Tab-separated table of C-alpha atoms and ligand atoms in Angstrom:
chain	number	residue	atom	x	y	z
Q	1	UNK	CA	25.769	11.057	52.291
Q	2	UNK	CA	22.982	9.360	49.951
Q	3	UNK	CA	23.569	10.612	46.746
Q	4	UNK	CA	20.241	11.628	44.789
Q	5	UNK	CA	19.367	10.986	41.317
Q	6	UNK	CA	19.004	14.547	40.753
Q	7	UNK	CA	22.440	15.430	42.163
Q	8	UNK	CA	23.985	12.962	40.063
Q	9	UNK	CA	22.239	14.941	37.069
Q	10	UNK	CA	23.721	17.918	38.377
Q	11	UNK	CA	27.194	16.771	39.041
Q	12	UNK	CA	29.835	17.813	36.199
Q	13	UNK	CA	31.293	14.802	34.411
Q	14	UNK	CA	34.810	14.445	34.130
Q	15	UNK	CA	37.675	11.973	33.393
Q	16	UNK	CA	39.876	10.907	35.594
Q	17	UNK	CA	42.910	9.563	34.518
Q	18	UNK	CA	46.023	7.934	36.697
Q	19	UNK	CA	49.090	5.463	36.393
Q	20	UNK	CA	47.851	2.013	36.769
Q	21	UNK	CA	49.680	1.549	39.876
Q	22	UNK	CA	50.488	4.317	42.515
Q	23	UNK	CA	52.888	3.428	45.416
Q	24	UNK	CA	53.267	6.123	47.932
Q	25	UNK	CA	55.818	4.896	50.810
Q	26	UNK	CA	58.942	6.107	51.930
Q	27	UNK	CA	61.958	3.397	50.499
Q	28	UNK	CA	59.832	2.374	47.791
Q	29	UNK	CA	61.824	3.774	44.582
Q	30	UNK	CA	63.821	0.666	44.784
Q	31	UNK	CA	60.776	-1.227	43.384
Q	32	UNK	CA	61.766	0.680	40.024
Q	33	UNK	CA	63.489	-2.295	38.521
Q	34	UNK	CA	61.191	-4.696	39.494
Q	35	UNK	CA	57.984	-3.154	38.479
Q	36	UNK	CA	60.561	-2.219	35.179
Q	37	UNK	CA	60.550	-5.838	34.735
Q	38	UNK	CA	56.939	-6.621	35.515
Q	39	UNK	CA	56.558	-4.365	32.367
Q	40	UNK	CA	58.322	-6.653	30.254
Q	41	UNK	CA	61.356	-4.368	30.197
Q	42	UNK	CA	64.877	-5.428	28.927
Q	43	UNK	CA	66.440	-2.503	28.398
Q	44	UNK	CA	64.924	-0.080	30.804
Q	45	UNK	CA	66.036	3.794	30.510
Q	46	UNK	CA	66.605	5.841	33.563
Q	47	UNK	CA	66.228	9.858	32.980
Q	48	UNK	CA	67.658	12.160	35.228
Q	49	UNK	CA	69.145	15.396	34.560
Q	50	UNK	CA	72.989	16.040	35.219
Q	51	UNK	CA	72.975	16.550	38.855
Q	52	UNK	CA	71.018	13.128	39.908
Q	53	UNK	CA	73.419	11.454	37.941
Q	54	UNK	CA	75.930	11.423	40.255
Q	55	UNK	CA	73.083	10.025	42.764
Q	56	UNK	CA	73.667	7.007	45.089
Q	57	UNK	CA	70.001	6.453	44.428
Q	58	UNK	CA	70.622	6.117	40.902
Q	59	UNK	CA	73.497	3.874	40.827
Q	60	UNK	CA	71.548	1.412	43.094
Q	61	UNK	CA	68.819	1.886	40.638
Q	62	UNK	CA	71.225	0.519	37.724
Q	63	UNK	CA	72.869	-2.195	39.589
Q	64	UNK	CA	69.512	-3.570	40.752
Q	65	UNK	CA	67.860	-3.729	37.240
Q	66	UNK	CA	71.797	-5.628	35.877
Q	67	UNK	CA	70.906	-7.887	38.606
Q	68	UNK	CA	67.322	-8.707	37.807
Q	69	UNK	CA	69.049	-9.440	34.184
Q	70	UNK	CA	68.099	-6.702	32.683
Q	71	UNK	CA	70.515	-3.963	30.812
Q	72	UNK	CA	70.031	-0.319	31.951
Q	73	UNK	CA	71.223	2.726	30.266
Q	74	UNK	CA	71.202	6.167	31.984
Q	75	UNK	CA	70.390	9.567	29.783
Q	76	UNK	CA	71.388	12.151	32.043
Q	77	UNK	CA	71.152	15.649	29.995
Q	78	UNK	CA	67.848	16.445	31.377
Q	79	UNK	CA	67.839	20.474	31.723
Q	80	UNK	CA	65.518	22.539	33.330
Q	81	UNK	CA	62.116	23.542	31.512
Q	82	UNK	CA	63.417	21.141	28.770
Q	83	UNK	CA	63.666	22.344	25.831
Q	84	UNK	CA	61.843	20.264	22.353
Q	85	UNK	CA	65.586	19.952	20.635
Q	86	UNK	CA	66.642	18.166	23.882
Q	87	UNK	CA	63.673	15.998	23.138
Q	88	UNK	CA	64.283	15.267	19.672
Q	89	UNK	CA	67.604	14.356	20.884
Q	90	UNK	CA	66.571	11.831	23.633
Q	91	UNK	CA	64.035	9.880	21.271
Q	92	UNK	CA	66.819	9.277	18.657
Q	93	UNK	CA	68.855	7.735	21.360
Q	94	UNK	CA	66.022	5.584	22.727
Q	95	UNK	CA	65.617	3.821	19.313
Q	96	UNK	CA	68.891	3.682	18.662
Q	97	UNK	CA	69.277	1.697	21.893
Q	98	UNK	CA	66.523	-0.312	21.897
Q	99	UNK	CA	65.222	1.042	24.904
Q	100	UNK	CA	61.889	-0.393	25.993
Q	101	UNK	CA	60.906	1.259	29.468
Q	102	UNK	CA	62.200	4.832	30.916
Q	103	UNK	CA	62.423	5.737	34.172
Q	104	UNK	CA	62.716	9.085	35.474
Q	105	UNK	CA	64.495	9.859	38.538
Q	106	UNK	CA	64.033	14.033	39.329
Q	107	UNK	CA	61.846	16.903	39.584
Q	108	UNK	CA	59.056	17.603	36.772
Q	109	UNK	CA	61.766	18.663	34.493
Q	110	UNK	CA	62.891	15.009	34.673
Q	111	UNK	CA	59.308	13.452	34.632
Q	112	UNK	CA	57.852	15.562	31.665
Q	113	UNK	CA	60.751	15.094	29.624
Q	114	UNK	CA	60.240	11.213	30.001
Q	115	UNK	CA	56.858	10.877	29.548
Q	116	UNK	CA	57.007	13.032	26.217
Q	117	UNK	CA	60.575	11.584	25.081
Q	118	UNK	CA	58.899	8.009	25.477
Q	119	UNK	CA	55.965	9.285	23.339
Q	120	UNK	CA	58.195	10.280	20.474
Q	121	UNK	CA	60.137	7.519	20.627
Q	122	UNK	CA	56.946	5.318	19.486
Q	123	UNK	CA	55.910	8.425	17.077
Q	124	UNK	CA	58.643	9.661	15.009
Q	125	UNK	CA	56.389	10.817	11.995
Q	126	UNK	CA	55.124	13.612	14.161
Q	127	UNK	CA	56.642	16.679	15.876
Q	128	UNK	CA	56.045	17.870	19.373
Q	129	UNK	CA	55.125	21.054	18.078
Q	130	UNK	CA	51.883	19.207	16.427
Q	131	UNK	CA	51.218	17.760	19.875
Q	132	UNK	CA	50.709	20.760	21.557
Q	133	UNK	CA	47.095	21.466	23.395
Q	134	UNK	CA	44.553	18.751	24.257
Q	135	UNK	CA	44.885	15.371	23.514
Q	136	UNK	CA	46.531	15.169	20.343
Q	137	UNK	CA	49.499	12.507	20.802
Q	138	UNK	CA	48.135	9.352	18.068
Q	139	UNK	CA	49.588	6.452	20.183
Q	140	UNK	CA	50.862	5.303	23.551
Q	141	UNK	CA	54.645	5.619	23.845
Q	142	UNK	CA	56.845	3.201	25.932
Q	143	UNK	CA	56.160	2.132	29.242
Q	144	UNK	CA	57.425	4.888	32.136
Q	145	UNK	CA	58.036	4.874	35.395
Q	146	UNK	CA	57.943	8.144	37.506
Q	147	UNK	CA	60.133	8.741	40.928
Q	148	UNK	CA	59.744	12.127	41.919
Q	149	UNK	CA	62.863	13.765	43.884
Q	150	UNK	CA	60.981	16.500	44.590
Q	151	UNK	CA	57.462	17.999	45.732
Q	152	UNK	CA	55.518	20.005	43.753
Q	153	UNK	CA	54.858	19.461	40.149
Q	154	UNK	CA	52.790	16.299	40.366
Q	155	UNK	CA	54.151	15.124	36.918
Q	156	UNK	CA	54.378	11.605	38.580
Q	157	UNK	CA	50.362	10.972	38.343
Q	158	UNK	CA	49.308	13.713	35.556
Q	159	UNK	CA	48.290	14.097	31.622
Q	160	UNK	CA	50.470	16.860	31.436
Q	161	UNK	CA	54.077	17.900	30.186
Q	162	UNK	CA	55.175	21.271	29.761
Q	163	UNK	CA	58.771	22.008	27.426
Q	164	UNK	CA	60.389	25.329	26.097
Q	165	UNK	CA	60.013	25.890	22.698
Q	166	UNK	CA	63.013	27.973	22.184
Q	167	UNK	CA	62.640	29.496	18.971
Q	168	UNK	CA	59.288	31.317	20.485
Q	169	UNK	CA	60.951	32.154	23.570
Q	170	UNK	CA	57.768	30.264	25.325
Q	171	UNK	CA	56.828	27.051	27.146
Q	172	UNK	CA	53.880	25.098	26.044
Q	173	UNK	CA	51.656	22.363	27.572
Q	174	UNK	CA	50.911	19.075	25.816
Q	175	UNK	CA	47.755	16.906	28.278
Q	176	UNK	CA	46.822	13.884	26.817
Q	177	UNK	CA	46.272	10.198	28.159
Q	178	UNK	CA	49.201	8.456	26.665
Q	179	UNK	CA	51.063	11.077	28.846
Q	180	UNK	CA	50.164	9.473	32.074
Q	181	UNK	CA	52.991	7.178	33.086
Q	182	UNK	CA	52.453	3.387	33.684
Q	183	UNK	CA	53.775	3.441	37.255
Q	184	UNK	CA	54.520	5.896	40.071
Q	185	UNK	CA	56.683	5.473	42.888
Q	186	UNK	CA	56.224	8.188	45.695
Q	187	UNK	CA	59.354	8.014	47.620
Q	188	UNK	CA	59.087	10.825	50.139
Q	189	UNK	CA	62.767	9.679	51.677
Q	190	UNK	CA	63.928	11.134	48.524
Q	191	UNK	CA	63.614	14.412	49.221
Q	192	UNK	CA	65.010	14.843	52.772
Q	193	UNK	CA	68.102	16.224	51.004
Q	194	UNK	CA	66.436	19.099	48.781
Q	195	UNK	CA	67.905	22.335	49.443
Q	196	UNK	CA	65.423	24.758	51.048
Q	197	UNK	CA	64.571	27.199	47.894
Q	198	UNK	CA	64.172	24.138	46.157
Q	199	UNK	CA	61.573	22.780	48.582
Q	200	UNK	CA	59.821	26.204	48.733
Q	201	UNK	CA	59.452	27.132	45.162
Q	202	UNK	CA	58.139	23.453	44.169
Q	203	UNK	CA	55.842	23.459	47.152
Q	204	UNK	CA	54.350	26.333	46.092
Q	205	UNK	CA	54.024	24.794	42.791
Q	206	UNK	CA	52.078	22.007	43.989
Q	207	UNK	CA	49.376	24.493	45.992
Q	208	UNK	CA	48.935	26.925	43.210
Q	209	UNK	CA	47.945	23.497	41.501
Q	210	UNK	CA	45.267	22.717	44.324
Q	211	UNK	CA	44.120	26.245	44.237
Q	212	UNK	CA	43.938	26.634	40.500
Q	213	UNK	CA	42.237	23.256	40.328
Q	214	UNK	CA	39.466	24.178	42.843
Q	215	UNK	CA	38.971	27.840	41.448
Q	216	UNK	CA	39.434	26.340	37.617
Q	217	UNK	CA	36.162	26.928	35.448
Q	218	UNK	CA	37.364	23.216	34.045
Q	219	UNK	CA	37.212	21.773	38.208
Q	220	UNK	CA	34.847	19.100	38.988
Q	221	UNK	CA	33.453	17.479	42.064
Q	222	UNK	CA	36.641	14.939	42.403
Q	223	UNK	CA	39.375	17.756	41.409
Q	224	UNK	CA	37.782	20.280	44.275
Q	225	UNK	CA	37.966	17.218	47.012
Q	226	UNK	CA	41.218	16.342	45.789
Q	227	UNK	CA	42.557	19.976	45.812
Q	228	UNK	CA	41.543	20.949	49.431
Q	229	UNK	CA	42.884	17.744	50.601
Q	230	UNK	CA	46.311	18.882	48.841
Q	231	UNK	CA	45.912	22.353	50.021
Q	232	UNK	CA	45.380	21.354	54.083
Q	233	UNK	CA	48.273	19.011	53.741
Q	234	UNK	CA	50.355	21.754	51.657
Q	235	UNK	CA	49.831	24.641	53.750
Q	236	UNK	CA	50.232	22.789	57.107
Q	237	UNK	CA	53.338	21.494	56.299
Q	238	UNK	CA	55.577	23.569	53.857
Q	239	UNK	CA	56.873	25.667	55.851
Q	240	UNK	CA	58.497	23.000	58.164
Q	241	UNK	CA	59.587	21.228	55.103
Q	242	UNK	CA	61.716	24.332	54.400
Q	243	UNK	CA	63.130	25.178	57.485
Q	244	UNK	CA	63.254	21.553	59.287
Q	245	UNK	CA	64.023	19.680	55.863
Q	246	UNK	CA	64.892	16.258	57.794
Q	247	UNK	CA	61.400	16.057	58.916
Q	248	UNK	CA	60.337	12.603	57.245
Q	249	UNK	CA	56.440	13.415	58.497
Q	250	UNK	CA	56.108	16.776	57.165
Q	251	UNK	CA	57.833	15.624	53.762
Q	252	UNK	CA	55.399	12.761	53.553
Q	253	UNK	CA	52.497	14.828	54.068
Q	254	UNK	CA	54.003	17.258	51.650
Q	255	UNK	CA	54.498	14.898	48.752
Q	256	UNK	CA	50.814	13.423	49.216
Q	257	UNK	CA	49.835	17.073	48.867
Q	258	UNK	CA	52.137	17.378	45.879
Q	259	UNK	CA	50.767	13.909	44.432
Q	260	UNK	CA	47.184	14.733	44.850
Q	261	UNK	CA	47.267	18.560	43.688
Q	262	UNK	CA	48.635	16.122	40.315
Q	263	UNK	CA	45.493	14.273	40.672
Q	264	UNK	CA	43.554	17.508	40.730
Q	265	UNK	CA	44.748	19.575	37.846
Q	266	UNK	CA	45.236	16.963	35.564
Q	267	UNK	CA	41.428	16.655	35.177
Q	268	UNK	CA	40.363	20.271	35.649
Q	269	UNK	CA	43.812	22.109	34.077
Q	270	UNK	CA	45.329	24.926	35.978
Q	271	UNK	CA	44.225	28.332	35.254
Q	272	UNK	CA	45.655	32.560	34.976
Q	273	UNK	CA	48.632	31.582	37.023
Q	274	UNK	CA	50.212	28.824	34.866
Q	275	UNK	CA	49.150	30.644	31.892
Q	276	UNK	CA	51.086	33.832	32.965
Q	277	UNK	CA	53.837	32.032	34.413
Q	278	UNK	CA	54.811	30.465	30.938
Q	279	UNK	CA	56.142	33.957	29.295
Q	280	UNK	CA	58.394	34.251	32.323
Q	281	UNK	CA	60.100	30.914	32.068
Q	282	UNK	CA	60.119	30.775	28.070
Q	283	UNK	CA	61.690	33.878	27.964
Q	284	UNK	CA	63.198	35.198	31.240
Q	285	UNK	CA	64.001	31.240	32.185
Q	286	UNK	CA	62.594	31.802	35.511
Q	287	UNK	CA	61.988	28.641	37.637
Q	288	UNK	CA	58.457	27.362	37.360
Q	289	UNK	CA	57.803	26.952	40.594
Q	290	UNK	CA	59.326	30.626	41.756
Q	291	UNK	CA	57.424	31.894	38.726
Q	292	UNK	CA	54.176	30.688	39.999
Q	293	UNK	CA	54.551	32.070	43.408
Q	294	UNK	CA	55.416	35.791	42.405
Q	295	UNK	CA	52.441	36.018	40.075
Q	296	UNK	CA	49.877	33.801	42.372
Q	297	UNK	CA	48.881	37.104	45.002
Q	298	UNK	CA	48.623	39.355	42.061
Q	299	UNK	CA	46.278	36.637	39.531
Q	300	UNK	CA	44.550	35.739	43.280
Q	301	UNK	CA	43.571	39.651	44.166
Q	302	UNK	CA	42.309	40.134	40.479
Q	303	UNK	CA	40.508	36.983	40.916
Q	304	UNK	CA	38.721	37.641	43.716
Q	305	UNK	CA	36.700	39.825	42.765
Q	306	UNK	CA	32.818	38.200	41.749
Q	307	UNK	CA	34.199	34.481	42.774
Q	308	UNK	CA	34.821	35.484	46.860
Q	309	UNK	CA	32.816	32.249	48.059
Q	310	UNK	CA	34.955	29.960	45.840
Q	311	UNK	CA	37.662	30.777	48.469
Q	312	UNK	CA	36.076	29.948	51.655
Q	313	UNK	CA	36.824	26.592	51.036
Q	314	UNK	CA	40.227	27.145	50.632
Q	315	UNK	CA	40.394	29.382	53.275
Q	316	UNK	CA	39.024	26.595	55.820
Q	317	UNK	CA	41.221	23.884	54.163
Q	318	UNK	CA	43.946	26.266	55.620
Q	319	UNK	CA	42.788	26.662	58.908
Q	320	UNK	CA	42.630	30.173	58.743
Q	321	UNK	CA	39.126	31.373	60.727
Q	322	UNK	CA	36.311	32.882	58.567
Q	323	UNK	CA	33.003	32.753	60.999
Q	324	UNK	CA	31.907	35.585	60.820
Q	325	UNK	CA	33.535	37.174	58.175
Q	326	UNK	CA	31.710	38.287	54.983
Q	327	UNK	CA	32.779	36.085	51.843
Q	328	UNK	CA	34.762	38.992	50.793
Q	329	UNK	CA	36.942	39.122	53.862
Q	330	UNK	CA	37.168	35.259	53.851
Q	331	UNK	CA	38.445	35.648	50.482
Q	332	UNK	CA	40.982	37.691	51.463
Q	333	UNK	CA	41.997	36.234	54.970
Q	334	UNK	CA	42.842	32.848	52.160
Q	335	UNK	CA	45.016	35.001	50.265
Q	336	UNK	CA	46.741	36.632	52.633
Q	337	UNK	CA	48.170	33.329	54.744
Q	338	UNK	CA	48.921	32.200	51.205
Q	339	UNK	CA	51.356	35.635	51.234
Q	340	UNK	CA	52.409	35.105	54.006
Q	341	UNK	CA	53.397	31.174	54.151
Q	342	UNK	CA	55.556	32.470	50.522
Q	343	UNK	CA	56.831	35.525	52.975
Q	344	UNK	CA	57.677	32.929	55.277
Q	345	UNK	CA	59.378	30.437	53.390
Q	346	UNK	CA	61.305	33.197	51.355
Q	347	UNK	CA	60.352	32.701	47.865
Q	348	UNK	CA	60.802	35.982	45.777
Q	349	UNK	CA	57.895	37.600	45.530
Q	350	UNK	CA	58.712	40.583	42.653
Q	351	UNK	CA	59.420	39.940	39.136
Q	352	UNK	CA	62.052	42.231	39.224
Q	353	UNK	CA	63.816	40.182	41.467
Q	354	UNK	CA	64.028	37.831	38.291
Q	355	UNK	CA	65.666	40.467	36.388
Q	356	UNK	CA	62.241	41.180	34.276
Q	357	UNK	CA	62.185	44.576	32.856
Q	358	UNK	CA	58.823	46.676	33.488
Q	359	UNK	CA	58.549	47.026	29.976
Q	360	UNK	CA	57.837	43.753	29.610
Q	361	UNK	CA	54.575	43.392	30.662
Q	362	UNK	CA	53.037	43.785	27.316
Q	363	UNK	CA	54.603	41.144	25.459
Q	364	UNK	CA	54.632	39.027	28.442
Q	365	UNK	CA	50.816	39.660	28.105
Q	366	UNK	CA	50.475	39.118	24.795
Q	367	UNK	CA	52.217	35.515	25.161
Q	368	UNK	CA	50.372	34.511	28.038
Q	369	UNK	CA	47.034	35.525	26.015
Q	370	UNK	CA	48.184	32.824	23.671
Q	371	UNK	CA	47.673	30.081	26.580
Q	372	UNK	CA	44.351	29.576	25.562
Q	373	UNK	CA	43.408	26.230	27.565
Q	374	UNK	CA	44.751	27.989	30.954
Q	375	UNK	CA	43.768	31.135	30.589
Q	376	UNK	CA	40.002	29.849	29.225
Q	377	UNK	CA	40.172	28.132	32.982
Q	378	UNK	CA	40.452	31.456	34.986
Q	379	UNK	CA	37.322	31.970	37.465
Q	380	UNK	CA	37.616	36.067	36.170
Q	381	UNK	CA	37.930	36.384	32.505
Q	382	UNK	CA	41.213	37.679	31.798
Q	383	UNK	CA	42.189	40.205	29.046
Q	384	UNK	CA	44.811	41.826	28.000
Q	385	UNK	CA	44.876	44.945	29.898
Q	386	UNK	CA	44.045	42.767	32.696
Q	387	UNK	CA	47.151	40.229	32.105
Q	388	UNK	CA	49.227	43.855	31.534
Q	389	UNK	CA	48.086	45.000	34.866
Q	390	UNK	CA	48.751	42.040	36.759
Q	391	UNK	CA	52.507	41.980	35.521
Q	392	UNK	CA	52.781	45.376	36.165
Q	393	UNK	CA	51.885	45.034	40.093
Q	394	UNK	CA	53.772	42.246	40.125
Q	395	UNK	CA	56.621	43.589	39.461
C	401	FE2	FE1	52.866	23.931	38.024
């Protein structure tokens, strides 16, 4: 297609923004230490949290760098949804050791808390709590490397970290360009071995990215290609990732999905379902991913309404048939396979599965409110008795 002068004029600008070097092949995480070194690094860092420390993965990891000559050191009290103390923490150690490159082995628990933790360690004058929002870190941190374990939160090529601010009972975002890492290593072998609600919740993750990107008021012309790209490959192949784990195909097309959805919402931001999620894993310490996936039918349905023909697209990126249909009942054919693949792959689907009182819903809604630069993305403006609602039929 010949691109006119007047569709360039019409075209919304954007910034995209990605590691200097993406490699996406199965076996390839064992490049860490070399591309560690290629970095200059002496002292690399690997970050995992307590569970991938016992890895084989890792320890090949650490032997490999002592052989190139360099001297590793392993931080392994990663937690889920970090919270800022841990962070705090991890940059005193990093200076204290010397370190000089991290690498995070692990989910986006792992990834976020590196790319943040190697932020602070280059920027001790300033706490995280200053850094939160939209590009407001001073200065690049250390080098990082990213090797995601698992599919779905696409830390490995975005801007963004998200952490628990305990005292608030909340997570928060921090995007910025000094928090996309140096180097990414897409290992899809690496997660043949994640348990099945662990492949479903993140996988859902990574397609409420793609559809939150494409529906986002912030999307653009690259972040909608991107996200229907990761939404065909997503939605085709998440279910067999689930219930056929050992399938190296499906996991590879599931962790492009997952790596591109990362493309996508780092430049447009995700939108009502992030934003509502937050409250329920600040508070009620619900899993992001799982989190995402009760709340996306519910945010979806409100949606809908006045934006039907943003989901055709999505719809066809699915598969799922819409000639003939009326944009309305496209609409709703997309959101109904997207039920139905969570039905499938048997992610809970009710907050009060989660243990969530009813009665929370209104300071759940008042919290989420707060998430100005998601909710601001939302195709439907959303308010609070709209954010109350939602809960509520959630629930
Ligand atoms: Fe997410």
């Amino acid at each position: 297609m010949i691109i006119s002068e007047n569709d360039i004029k019409l075209m919304r600008p954007f910034k995209f923004r990605i590691p200097h070097e993406v490699i996406f092949e199965s076996g390839c995480s064992f490049l860490a230490p070399e591309k560690a070194l290629q970095l200059g690094s002496k002292r690399p860092l690997f970050i995992t949290g307590s569970k991938m420390a016992k890895s084989k993965n890792l320890a090949a990891l650490m032997e490999r760098s002592s052989e190139l000559g360099m001297n590793p050191g392993h931080w392994d009290n990663v937690e889920p949804e970090p919270p800022v103390e841990l962070l705090e923490a991890a940059a005193k150690e990093i200076r204290k050791g010397s370190y000089d490159c991290l690498i995070a082995l692990g989910g986006g628990s792992s990834m976020d808390f590196a790319k943040m933790a190697a932020v602070m360690a280059e920027n001790p004058d300033i706490k995280v709590s200053d850094m939160v929002g939209s590009e407001k870190i001073p200065r690049k941190g250390l080098p990082t490397i990213m090797i995601p374990t698992t599919s779905g939160s696409g830390s490995e090529v975005s801007a963004v970290a998200v952490f628990s601010f305990t005292e608030e009972n909340m997570k928060k975002g921090i995007s910025s360009r000094f928090l996309v890492s140096d180097i990414a290593l897409v290992d899809p072998k690496l997660t043949l071995d994640l348990p099945p609600h662990i492949t479903a919740a993140s996988g859902m993750d990574a397609l409420v990215h793609g559809v939150e990107s494409f529906l986002s008021l912030g999307t653009n012309q690259l972040t909608q290609d991107l996200a229907l790209i990761a939404i065909s490959n997503i939605y085709a192949n998440l279910a067999e990732c689930v219930l056929n784990g050992s399938n190296l195909n499906a996991r590879e097309a599931q962790s492009y999905g997952s790596m591109v959805a990362g493309m996508a919402f780092s430049m447009s931001g995700t939108a009502g379902v992030h934003a509502m999620a937050y409250p329920l894993g600040g508070k009620y310490h619900v899993p992001h991913g799982e989190a995402n996936t009760a709340l996306l039918r519910w945010v979806m349905e409100y949606s809908i309404e006045g934006c039907e023909e943003k989901f055709i697209p999505i719809a066809k990126a699915m598969g799922v048939p819409v000639n003939g249909m009326s944009a309305c009942e496209a609409a709703r054919a997309a959101l109904q396979a997207i039920v139905e693949l969570g039905e499938k792959i048997g992610v809970k689907t009710r907050l009060r599965e989660f243990g969530i009182p009813k009665e929370a819903a209104s300071e759940m809604a008042e919290a989420a409110l707060k998430e100005v630069r998601l909710m601001s993305n939302n195709p439907r403006p959303l308010d609070f008795a709209a954010v109350k609602k939602i809960y509520e039929n959630a629930w």
